[in-house]
Amino acid sequence: LRCHLPARKAVGPSWLAIADRHADNPEAIALLARKIREGSVGDWGRVIMPRHPQVDAAQSLQMAQWVLALQPPATARP
């Protein structure tokens, strides 16, 4: 929770930005789950996403599904 925030960039991109970037990718859940466990670098600039080996495969899939299910708040209509 220190590196990602719901709607704005912190160290890494917001959860909404991640969901938006991968919205049309049918492989996104598996891709993000792998990145959660193994880490990554270079996808969002030079920031390193550290690996999280304490998170098992089932947990990382659940986390990825949650992030990808996020939707931006509906804009207020006048």
N, CA and C of each residue as an Amber inpcrd file, in Angstrom:
protein
   234
   0.8110000  -1.2060000   0.0000000   0.0000000   0.0000000   0.0000000
   0.8520000   1.2680000   0.0000000   2.1350000   1.1310000   0.1390000
   2.9980000   2.3090000   0.0550000   3.3280000   2.6660000  -1.3880000
   3.3390000   1.6810000  -2.2620000   3.7880000   1.9080000  -3.6330000
   2.6690000   2.2460000  -4.6130000   1.4590000   1.7840000  -4.3540000
   0.3270000   2.0190000  -5.2570000  -0.8400000   2.5810000  -4.4650000
  -1.4950000   3.5570000  -5.0490000  -2.6930000   4.1550000  -4.4710000
  -3.8500000   3.9380000  -5.4360000  -5.0710000   4.0320000  -4.9600000
  -6.2130000   3.7560000  -5.8370000  -6.2730000   4.6250000  -7.0990000
  -6.1600000   5.9310000  -6.9440000  -6.4320000   6.8010000  -8.0810000
  -5.2930000   7.7350000  -8.4820000  -4.1850000   7.7050000  -7.7750000
  -3.0680000   8.5730000  -8.1710000  -1.7440000   7.8490000  -7.9900000
  -0.7860000   8.3080000  -8.7540000   0.5410000   7.7190000  -8.7320000
   1.1990000   7.9340000  -7.3730000   1.8790000   6.9390000  -6.8880000
   2.7250000   7.0530000  -5.6940000   4.1280000   6.7100000  -6.1800000
   4.7400000   5.6820000  -5.6700000   6.0070000   5.2010000  -6.2150000
   5.7440000   4.5780000  -7.5860000   4.7170000   3.7590000  -7.6430000
   4.3010000   3.1360000  -8.8940000   2.9800000   3.7170000  -9.3490000
   2.4410000   3.2120000 -10.4430000   1.1840000   3.7390000 -10.9750000
   0.0030000   3.4240000 -10.0670000  -1.0660000   4.1760000 -10.2570000
  -2.2820000   3.9120000  -9.4800000  -2.8980000   2.5940000  -9.9230000
  -3.7170000   2.0250000  -9.0530000  -4.4140000   0.7930000  -9.4110000
  -5.3330000   1.0320000 -10.6070000  -5.9610000   2.2040000 -10.6600000
  -6.8330000   2.5090000 -11.7940000  -6.0470000   2.5880000 -13.0940000
  -4.8450000   3.1580000 -13.0640000  -4.0140000   3.2350000 -14.2670000
  -3.6100000   1.8400000 -14.7390000  -3.3070000   0.9650000 -13.7990000
  -2.9490000  -0.4140000 -14.1470000  -4.1510000  -1.1020000 -14.7880000
  -5.3170000  -0.9620000 -14.1790000  -6.5340000  -1.5750000 -14.7220000
  -6.8390000  -1.0370000 -16.1120000  -6.6690000   0.2620000 -16.3110000
  -6.9320000   0.8780000 -17.6030000  -5.9600000   0.3690000 -18.6650000
  -4.6890000   0.2860000 -18.3260000  -3.6810000  -0.1550000 -19.2920000
  -3.9380000  -1.5870000 -19.7600000  -4.4310000  -2.4220000 -18.8850000
  -4.5950000  -3.8370000 -19.2010000  -6.0410000  -4.2410000 -19.4820000
  -6.9280000  -3.2760000 -19.6440000  -8.3610000  -3.5600000 -19.7990000
  -8.6710000  -4.4810000 -20.9730000  -7.9390000  -4.3730000 -22.0580000
  -8.2450000  -5.1680000 -23.2570000  -7.3290000  -6.3720000 -23.4300000
  -6.5560000  -6.6920000 -22.4140000  -5.6070000  -7.7930000 -22.4970000
  -6.2020000  -9.0420000 -21.8480000  -6.5320000 -10.0630000 -22.6240000
  -7.1160000 -11.2720000 -22.0370000  -6.1360000 -12.0350000 -21.1380000
  -4.8640000 -11.7570000 -21.2560000  -3.8410000 -12.4250000 -20.4400000
  -3.4440000 -11.5880000 -19.2220000  -4.1530000 -10.5010000 -18.9720000
  -3.7450000  -9.5390000 -17.9420000  -3.7060000 -10.1340000 -16.5360000
  -4.6500000 -10.9680000 -16.1920000  -4.6760000 -11.5180000 -14.8280000
  -3.4140000 -12.3260000 -14.5700000  -3.0780000 -13.2180000 -15.4850000
  -1.8720000 -14.0370000 -15.3200000  -0.6180000 -13.1680000 -15.3470000
  -0.5850000 -12.1760000 -16.2310000   0.5750000 -11.2890000 -16.3430000
   0.8040000 -10.5190000 -15.0420000  -0.2440000  -9.9130000 -14.5230000
  -0.0990000  -9.1370000 -13.2900000   0.2000000 -10.0330000 -12.0900000
  -0.3990000 -11.2030000 -12.0580000  -0.1180000 -12.1340000 -10.9580000
   1.3640000 -12.5020000 -10.9460000   1.9200000 -12.7390000 -12.1200000
   3.3480000 -13.0630000 -12.2140000   4.2070000 -11.8870000 -11.7630000
   3.8250000 -10.6770000 -12.1720000   4.5910000  -9.4920000 -11.7800000
   4.5230000  -9.2550000 -10.2720000   3.4020000  -9.5750000  -9.6710000
   3.2810000  -9.4390000  -8.2200000   4.2700000 -10.3730000  -7.5380000
   4.3430000 -11.6010000  -7.9960000   5.2330000 -12.5870000  -7.3720000
   6.6980000 -12.3770000  -7.7380000   6.9820000 -12.0720000  -9.0200000
   8.3600000 -12.0320000  -9.5080000   8.9500000 -10.6320000  -9.6110000
   8.1020000  -9.6050000  -9.5510000   8.5710000  -8.2330000  -9.7060000
   8.7220000  -7.8700000 -11.1770000   9.0550000  -6.6110000 -11.4250000
   9.2740000  -6.1530000 -12.8030000   9.9840000  -4.8050000 -12.7670000
  10.4570000  -4.4100000 -13.9230000  11.0850000  -3.0970000 -14.0670000
  10.9110000  -2.6370000 -15.5110000  10.6730000  -1.3450000 -15.6850000
  10.6270000  -0.7650000 -17.0120000   9.2550000  -0.6120000 -17.6260000
   8.2320000  -1.2090000 -17.0630000   6.9060000  -1.0980000 -17.6600000
   6.2790000   0.2760000 -17.4450000   6.6580000   0.9430000 -16.3830000
   6.1140000   2.2580000 -16.0450000   7.2560000   3.2480000 -15.8200000
   8.2890000   3.1390000 -16.5840000   9.4510000   3.9960000 -16.3850000
  10.5480000   3.2050000 -15.6880000  11.3830000   3.8930000 -14.9690000
  12.5390000   3.2460000 -14.3600000  12.2850000   2.7210000 -12.9490000
  11.0660000   2.7920000 -12.5030000  10.7240000   2.3380000 -11.1570000
  10.7180000   0.8080000 -11.1150000  11.3130000   0.2550000 -10.0840000
  11.3600000  -1.1890000  -9.9040000  10.1910000  -1.6350000  -9.0270000
   9.4880000  -2.6530000  -9.4920000   8.4860000  -3.2880000  -8.6440000
   9.1690000  -4.4980000  -8.0300000   9.3500000  -4.4850000  -6.7090000
  10.0240000  -5.6200000  -6.0820000   9.1560000  -6.8730000  -6.1320000
   9.8100000  -8.0020000  -6.0740000   9.0690000  -9.2630000  -6.0640000
   8.4720000  -9.4920000  -4.6820000   7.4250000 -10.2750000  -4.6470000
   6.7410000 -10.5980000  -3.3950000   6.6280000 -12.1220000  -3.2760000
   7.7280000 -12.7840000  -2.9390000   7.7160000 -14.2540000  -2.8970000
   6.8200000 -14.8350000  -1.8040000   6.4420000 -14.0280000  -0.8420000
   5.5600000 -14.5090000   0.2290000   4.1200000 -14.6600000  -0.2500000
   3.8040000 -14.1070000  -1.4090000   2.4680000 -14.2030000  -1.9900000
   2.4440000 -15.4350000  -2.8870000   1.5330000 -16.3500000  -2.6120000
   1.4840000 -17.5630000  -3.4490000   0.6910000 -17.2920000  -4.7280000
   0.6810000 -18.2730000  -5.6240000   0.0460000 -18.1080000  -6.9370000
  -1.4380000 -17.7650000  -6.8200000  -2.1530000 -18.4510000  -5.9510000
  -3.5900000 -18.1830000  -5.8020000  -3.8340000 -16.7690000  -5.2820000
  -3.0330000 -16.3430000  -4.3200000  -3.1880000 -14.9850000  -3.7770000
  -2.8870000 -13.9380000  -4.8460000  -1.8330000 -14.1430000  -5.6250000
  -1.4730000 -13.1540000  -6.6420000  -2.5400000 -13.0810000  -7.7340000
  -3.1570000 -14.2000000  -8.0770000  -4.2470000 -14.1730000  -9.0520000
  -5.4370000 -13.3900000  -8.5060000  -5.7390000 -13.5930000  -7.2440000
  -6.8420000 -12.8710000  -6.6160000  -6.5450000 -11.3670000  -6.5700000
  -5.3210000 -11.0070000  -6.2450000  -4.9370000  -9.5930000  -6.2090000
  -5.0450000  -8.9740000  -7.6030000  -4.5770000  -9.6770000  -8.6170000
  -4.6400000  -9.1700000  -9.9900000  -6.0880000  -8.9980000 -10.4370000
  -6.9370000  -9.9520000 -10.1230000  -8.3550000  -9.8400000 -10.4690000
  -8.9870000  -8.6230000  -9.8150000  -8.6300000  -8.3680000  -8.5730000
  -9.1760000  -7.2220000  -7.8520000  -8.7560000  -5.9150000  -8.5190000
  -7.4760000  -5.7850000  -8.8340000  -6.9920000  -4.5540000  -9.4760000
  -7.6870000  -4.3560000 -10.8170000  -7.7850000  -5.4090000 -11.6060000
  -8.3810000  -5.2820000 -12.9350000  -9.8780000  -5.0190000 -12.8970000
 -10.5310000  -5.3110000 -11.7890000 -11.9660000  -5.0560000 -11.6610000
 -12.2760000  -3.6000000 -11.3120000 -11.2610000  -2.8320000 -10.9560000
 -11.4930000  -1.4420000 -10.5600000 -11.9600000  -0.6070000 -11.7410000
 -12.8720000   0.2830000 -11.4530000 -13.4260000   1.1930000 -12.4520000
 -13.2650000   2.6160000 -11.9340000 -12.9760000   3.5610000 -12.8280000
 -12.9240000   4.9430000 -12.3760000 -14.2960000   5.3860000 -11.8980000
 -14.3430000   6.2980000 -10.9210000 -15.6470000   6.7760000 -10.4520000
 -16.3920000   7.4650000 -11.5880000 -17.7050000   7.2890000 -11.5970000
 -18.5280000   7.9410000 -12.6070000 -18.4070000   9.4560000 -12.4530000
 -18.2850000  10.1350000 -13.5530000 -18.1810000  11.5900000 -13.4800000
 -19.5370000  12.1780000 -13.1120000 -19.4760000  13.1820000 -12.3170000
 -20.7210000  13.8360000 -11.8730000 -21.3470000  14.5820000 -13.0360000
 -22.6450000  14.4260000 -13.1710000 -23.3610000  15.1310000 -14.2210000
 -23.9990000  16.3690000 -13.6240000 -23.9720000  17.4610000 -14.3760000
 -24.6010000  18.6980000 -13.8510000 -26.0910000  18.5840000 -13.7220000
